[in-house]
Short mmCIF file of C-alpha atoms in Angstrom, two decimals:
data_model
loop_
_atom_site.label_atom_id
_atom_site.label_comp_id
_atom_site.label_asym_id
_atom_site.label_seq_id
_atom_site.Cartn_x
_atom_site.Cartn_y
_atom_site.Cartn_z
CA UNK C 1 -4.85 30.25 4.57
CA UNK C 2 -4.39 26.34 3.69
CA UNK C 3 -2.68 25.62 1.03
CA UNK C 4 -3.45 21.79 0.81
CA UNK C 5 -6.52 20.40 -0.28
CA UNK C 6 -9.09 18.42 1.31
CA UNK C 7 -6.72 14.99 1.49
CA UNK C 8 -9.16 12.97 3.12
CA UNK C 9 -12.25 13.56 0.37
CA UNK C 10 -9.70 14.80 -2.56
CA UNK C 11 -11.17 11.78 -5.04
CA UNK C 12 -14.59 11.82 -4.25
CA UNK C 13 -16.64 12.47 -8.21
CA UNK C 14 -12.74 12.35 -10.16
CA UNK C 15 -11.30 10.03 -11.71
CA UNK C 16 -7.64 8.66 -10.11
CA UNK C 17 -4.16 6.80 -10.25
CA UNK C 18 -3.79 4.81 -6.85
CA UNK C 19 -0.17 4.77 -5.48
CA UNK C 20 -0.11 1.00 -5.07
CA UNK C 21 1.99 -1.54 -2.48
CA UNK C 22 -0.08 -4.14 -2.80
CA UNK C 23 -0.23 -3.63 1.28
CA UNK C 24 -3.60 -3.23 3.57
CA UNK C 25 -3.29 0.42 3.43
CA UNK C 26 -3.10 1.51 -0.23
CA UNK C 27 -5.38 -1.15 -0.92
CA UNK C 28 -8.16 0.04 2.05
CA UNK C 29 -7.50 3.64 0.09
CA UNK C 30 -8.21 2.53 -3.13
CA UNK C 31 -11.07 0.38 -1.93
CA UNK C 32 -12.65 3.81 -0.22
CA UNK C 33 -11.72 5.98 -3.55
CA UNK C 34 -13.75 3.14 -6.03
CA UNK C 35 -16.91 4.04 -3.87
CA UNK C 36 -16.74 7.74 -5.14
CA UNK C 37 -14.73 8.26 -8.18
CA UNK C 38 -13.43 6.46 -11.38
CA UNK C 39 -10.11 4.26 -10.77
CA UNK C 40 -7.55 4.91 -13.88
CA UNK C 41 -4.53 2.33 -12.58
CA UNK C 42 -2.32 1.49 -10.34
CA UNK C 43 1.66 2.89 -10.21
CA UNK C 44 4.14 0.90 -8.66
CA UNK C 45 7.56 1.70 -8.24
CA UNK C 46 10.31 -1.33 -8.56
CA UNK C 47 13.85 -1.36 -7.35
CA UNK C 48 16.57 -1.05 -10.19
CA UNK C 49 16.95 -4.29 -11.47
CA UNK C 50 12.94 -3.88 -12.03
CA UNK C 51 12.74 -7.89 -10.04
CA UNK C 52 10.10 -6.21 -7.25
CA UNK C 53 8.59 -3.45 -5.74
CA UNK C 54 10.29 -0.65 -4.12
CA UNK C 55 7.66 -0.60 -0.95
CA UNK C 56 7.09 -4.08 0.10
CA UNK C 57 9.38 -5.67 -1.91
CA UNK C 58 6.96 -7.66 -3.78
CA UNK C 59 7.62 -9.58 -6.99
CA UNK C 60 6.32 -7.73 -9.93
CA UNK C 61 4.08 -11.20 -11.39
CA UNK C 62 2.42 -10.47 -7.72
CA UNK C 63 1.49 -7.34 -8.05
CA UNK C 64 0.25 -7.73 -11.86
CA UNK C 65 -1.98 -11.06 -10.50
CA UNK C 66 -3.34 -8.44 -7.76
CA UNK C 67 -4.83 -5.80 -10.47
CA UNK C 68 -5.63 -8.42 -12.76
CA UNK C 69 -8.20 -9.35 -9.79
CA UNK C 70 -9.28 -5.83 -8.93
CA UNK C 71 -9.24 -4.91 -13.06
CA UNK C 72 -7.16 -2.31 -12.92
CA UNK C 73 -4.08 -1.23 -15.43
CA UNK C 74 -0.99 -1.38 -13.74
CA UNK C 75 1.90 1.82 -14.55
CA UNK C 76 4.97 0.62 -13.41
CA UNK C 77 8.73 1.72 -13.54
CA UNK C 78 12.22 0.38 -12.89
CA UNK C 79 14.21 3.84 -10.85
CA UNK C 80 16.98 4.20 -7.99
CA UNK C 81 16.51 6.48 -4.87
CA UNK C 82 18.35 8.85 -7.40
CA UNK C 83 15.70 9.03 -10.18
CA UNK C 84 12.89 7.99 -7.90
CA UNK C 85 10.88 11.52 -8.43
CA UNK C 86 11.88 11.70 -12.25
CA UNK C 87 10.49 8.78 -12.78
CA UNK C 88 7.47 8.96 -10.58
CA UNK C 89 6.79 12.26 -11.72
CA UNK C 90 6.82 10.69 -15.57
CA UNK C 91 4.18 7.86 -14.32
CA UNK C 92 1.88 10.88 -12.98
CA UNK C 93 2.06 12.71 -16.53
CA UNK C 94 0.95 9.47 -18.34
CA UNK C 95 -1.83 9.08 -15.95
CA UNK C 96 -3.04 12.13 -16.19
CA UNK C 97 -2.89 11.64 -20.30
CA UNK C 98 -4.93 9.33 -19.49
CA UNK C 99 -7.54 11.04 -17.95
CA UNK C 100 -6.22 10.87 -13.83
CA UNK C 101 -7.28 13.84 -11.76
CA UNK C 102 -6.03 12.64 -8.55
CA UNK C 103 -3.46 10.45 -6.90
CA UNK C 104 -4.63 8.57 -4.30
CA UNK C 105 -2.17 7.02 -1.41
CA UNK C 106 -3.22 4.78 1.67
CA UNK C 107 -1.06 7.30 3.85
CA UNK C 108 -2.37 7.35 7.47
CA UNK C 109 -0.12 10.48 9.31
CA UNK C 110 1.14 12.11 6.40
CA UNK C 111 2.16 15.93 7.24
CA UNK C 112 -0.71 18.81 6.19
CA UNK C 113 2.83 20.78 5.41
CA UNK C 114 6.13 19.73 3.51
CA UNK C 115 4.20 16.06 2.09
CA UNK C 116 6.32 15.05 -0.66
CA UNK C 117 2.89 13.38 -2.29
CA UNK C 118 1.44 17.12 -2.65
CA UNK C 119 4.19 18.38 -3.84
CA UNK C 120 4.81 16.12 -7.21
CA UNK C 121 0.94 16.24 -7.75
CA UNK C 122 1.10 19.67 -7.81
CA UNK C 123 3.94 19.38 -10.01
CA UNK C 124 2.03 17.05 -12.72
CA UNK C 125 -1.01 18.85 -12.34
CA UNK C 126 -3.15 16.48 -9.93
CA UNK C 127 -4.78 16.38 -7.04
CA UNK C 128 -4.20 14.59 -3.97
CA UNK C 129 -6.41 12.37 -2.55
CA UNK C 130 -5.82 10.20 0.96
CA UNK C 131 -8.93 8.51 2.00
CA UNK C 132 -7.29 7.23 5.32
CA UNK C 133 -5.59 10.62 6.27
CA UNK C 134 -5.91 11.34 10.09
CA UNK C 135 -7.79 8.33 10.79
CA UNK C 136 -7.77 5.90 13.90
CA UNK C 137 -5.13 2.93 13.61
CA UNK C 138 -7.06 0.77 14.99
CA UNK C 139 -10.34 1.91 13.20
CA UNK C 140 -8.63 1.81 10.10
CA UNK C 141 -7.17 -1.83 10.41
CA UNK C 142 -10.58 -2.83 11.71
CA UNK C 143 -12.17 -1.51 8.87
CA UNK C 144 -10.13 -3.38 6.56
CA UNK C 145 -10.58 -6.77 8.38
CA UNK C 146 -14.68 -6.03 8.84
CA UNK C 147 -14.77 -5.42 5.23
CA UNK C 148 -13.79 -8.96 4.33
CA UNK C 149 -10.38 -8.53 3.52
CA UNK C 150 -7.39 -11.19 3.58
CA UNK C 151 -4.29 -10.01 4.19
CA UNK C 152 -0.60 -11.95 5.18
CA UNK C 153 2.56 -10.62 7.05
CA UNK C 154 5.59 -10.22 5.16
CA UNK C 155 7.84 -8.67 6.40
CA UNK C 156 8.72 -7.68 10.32
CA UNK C 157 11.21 -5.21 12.25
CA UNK C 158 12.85 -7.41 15.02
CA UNK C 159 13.73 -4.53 16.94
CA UNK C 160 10.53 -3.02 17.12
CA UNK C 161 8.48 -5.87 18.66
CA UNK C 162 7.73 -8.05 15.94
CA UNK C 163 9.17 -11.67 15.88
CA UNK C 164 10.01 -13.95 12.95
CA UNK C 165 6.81 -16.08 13.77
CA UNK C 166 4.74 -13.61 12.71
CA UNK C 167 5.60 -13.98 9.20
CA UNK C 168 2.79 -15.57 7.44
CA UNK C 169 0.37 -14.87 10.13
CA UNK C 170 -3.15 -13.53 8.83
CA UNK C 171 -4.53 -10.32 10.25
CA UNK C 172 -7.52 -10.94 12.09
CA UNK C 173 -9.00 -8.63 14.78
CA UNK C 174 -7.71 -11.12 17.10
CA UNK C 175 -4.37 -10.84 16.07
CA UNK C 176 -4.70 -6.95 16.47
CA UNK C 177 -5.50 -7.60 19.79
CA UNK C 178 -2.53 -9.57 20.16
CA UNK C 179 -0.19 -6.52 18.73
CA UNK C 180 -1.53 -4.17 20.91
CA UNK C 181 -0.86 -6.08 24.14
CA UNK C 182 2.41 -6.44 22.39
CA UNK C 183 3.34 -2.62 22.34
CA UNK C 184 2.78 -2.62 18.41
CA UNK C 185 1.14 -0.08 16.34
CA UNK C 186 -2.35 -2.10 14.50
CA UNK C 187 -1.02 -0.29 11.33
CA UNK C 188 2.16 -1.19 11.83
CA UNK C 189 2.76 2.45 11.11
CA UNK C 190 5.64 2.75 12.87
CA UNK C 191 7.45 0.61 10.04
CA UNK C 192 7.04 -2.79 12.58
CA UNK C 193 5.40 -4.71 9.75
CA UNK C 194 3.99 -4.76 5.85
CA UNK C 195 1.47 -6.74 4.55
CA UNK C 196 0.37 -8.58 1.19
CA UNK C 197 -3.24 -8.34 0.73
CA UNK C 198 -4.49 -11.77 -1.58
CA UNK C 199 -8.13 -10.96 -1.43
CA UNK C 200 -10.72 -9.00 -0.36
CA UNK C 201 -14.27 -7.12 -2.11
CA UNK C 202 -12.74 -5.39 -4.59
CA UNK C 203 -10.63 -8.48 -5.88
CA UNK C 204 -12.46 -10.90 -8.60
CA UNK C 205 -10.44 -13.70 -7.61
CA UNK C 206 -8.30 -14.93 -4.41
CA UNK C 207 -4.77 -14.40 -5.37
CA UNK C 208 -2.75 -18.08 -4.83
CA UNK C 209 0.29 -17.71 -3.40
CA UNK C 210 3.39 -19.36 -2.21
CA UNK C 211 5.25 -18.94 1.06
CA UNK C 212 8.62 -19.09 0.05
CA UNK C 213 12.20 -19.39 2.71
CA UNK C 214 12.11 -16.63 5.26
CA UNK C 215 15.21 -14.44 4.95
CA UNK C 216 17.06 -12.16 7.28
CA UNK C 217 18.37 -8.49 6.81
CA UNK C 218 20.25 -6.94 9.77
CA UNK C 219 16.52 -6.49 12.15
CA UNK C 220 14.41 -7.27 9.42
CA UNK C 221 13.11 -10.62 8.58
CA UNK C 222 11.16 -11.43 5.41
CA UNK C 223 8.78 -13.81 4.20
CA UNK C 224 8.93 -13.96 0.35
CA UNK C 225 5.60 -14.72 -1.38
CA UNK C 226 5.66 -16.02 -5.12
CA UNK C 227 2.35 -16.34 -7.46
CA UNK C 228 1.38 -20.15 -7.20
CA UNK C 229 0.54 -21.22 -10.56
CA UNK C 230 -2.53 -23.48 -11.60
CA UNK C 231 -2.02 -27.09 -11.70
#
């Protein structure tokens, strides 16, 4: 018998939390869970120091300007790799106070068996919901561009394929294109690339941002965005 739920329809009619990276994925996810049930917030996870987001790296003033667009409360929380499923676990339980059912994530291949995301919502009570689960990479990120979404390059694996000129580069089924003839998963799913997504039909508002210095890590490369404030 399955233990695991139905992943890819697990919101549909409840109300939810959306894991949240601010990248294409999680945002598709939560775009696909509005159309069925009632959004509660968004949880992010930050590094340590609490200066940006455990995922994609992202400053937290970005991430806050993103779900002041969509609407959406943000719950947020400082942990290490250490405390990581303390504290996520203690962002679930004030969700769910709150009236969350589900946790949705934007994961793609996760496992039917052994997912660490079924696990803790089991633990807290919840549900888990992945609208994207087992679909087409390609169909997925062509989805996301159809539907009108904007969406930058942030960061890139320079051993995978990915070059330090892609940094900034919009995705565009064109550029898809490009990454397949390039060897290079559409998703980026094989950790190649991340994304920052600055607007789209579920934001209010195109988020302004700033390129900032491209820095290098070992094979990574990194193009640090920062929320452009009004003149």
């Amino acid at each position: 018998m399955e233990e695991f739920t139905d992943w890819k329809n697990g919101a549909v009619g409840h109300p939810f939390i959306a894991s949240f990276s601010g990248g294409k994925d999680s945002v598709l996810a939560l775009y696909k869970a509005m159309k069925t049930g009632e959004a509660i917030g968004l949880i992010v996870m930050l590094e340590e120091e609490g200066k940006r987001s455990r995922s994609h790296g992202m400053p937290p003033e970005l991430i806050q300007a993103q779900a002041d667009s969509i609407g959406l409360p943000v719950f947020t929380a400082a942990a290490s790799w250490t405390d990581y499923e303390k504290v996520f676990m203690g962002l679930l339980e004030d969700a769910k106070n709150q009236g969350a059912e589900v946790l949705v994530t934007g994961d793609l291949d996760m496992p039917a068996h052994g997912c660490w995301h079924d696990k803790v919502t089991k633990n807290a009570g919840l549900t888990l919901g992945m609208p994207l689960w087992e679909m087409d990479h390609k169909e997925a990120v062509k989805e996301f561009i159809d539907l009108g979404f904007t969406t930058i390059i942030v960061t890139v694996n320079l051993s995978l394929g990915m070059r330090e000129d892609d940094l900034g580069r919009v995705l565009t089924l064109e550029y898809v294109e490009e990454l397949e003839d390039r060897g290079i998963d559409p998703c980026g799913e094989g950790g190649e690339f991340h994304t920052t997504v600055i607007d789209g039909p579920i934001f209010k508002i195109p988020i302004p941002v700033r390129k900032c210095e491209i820095l290098k890590d070992g094979e990574y490369a990194f193009l640090p965005l920062e929320l452009a404030l009004n003149s």
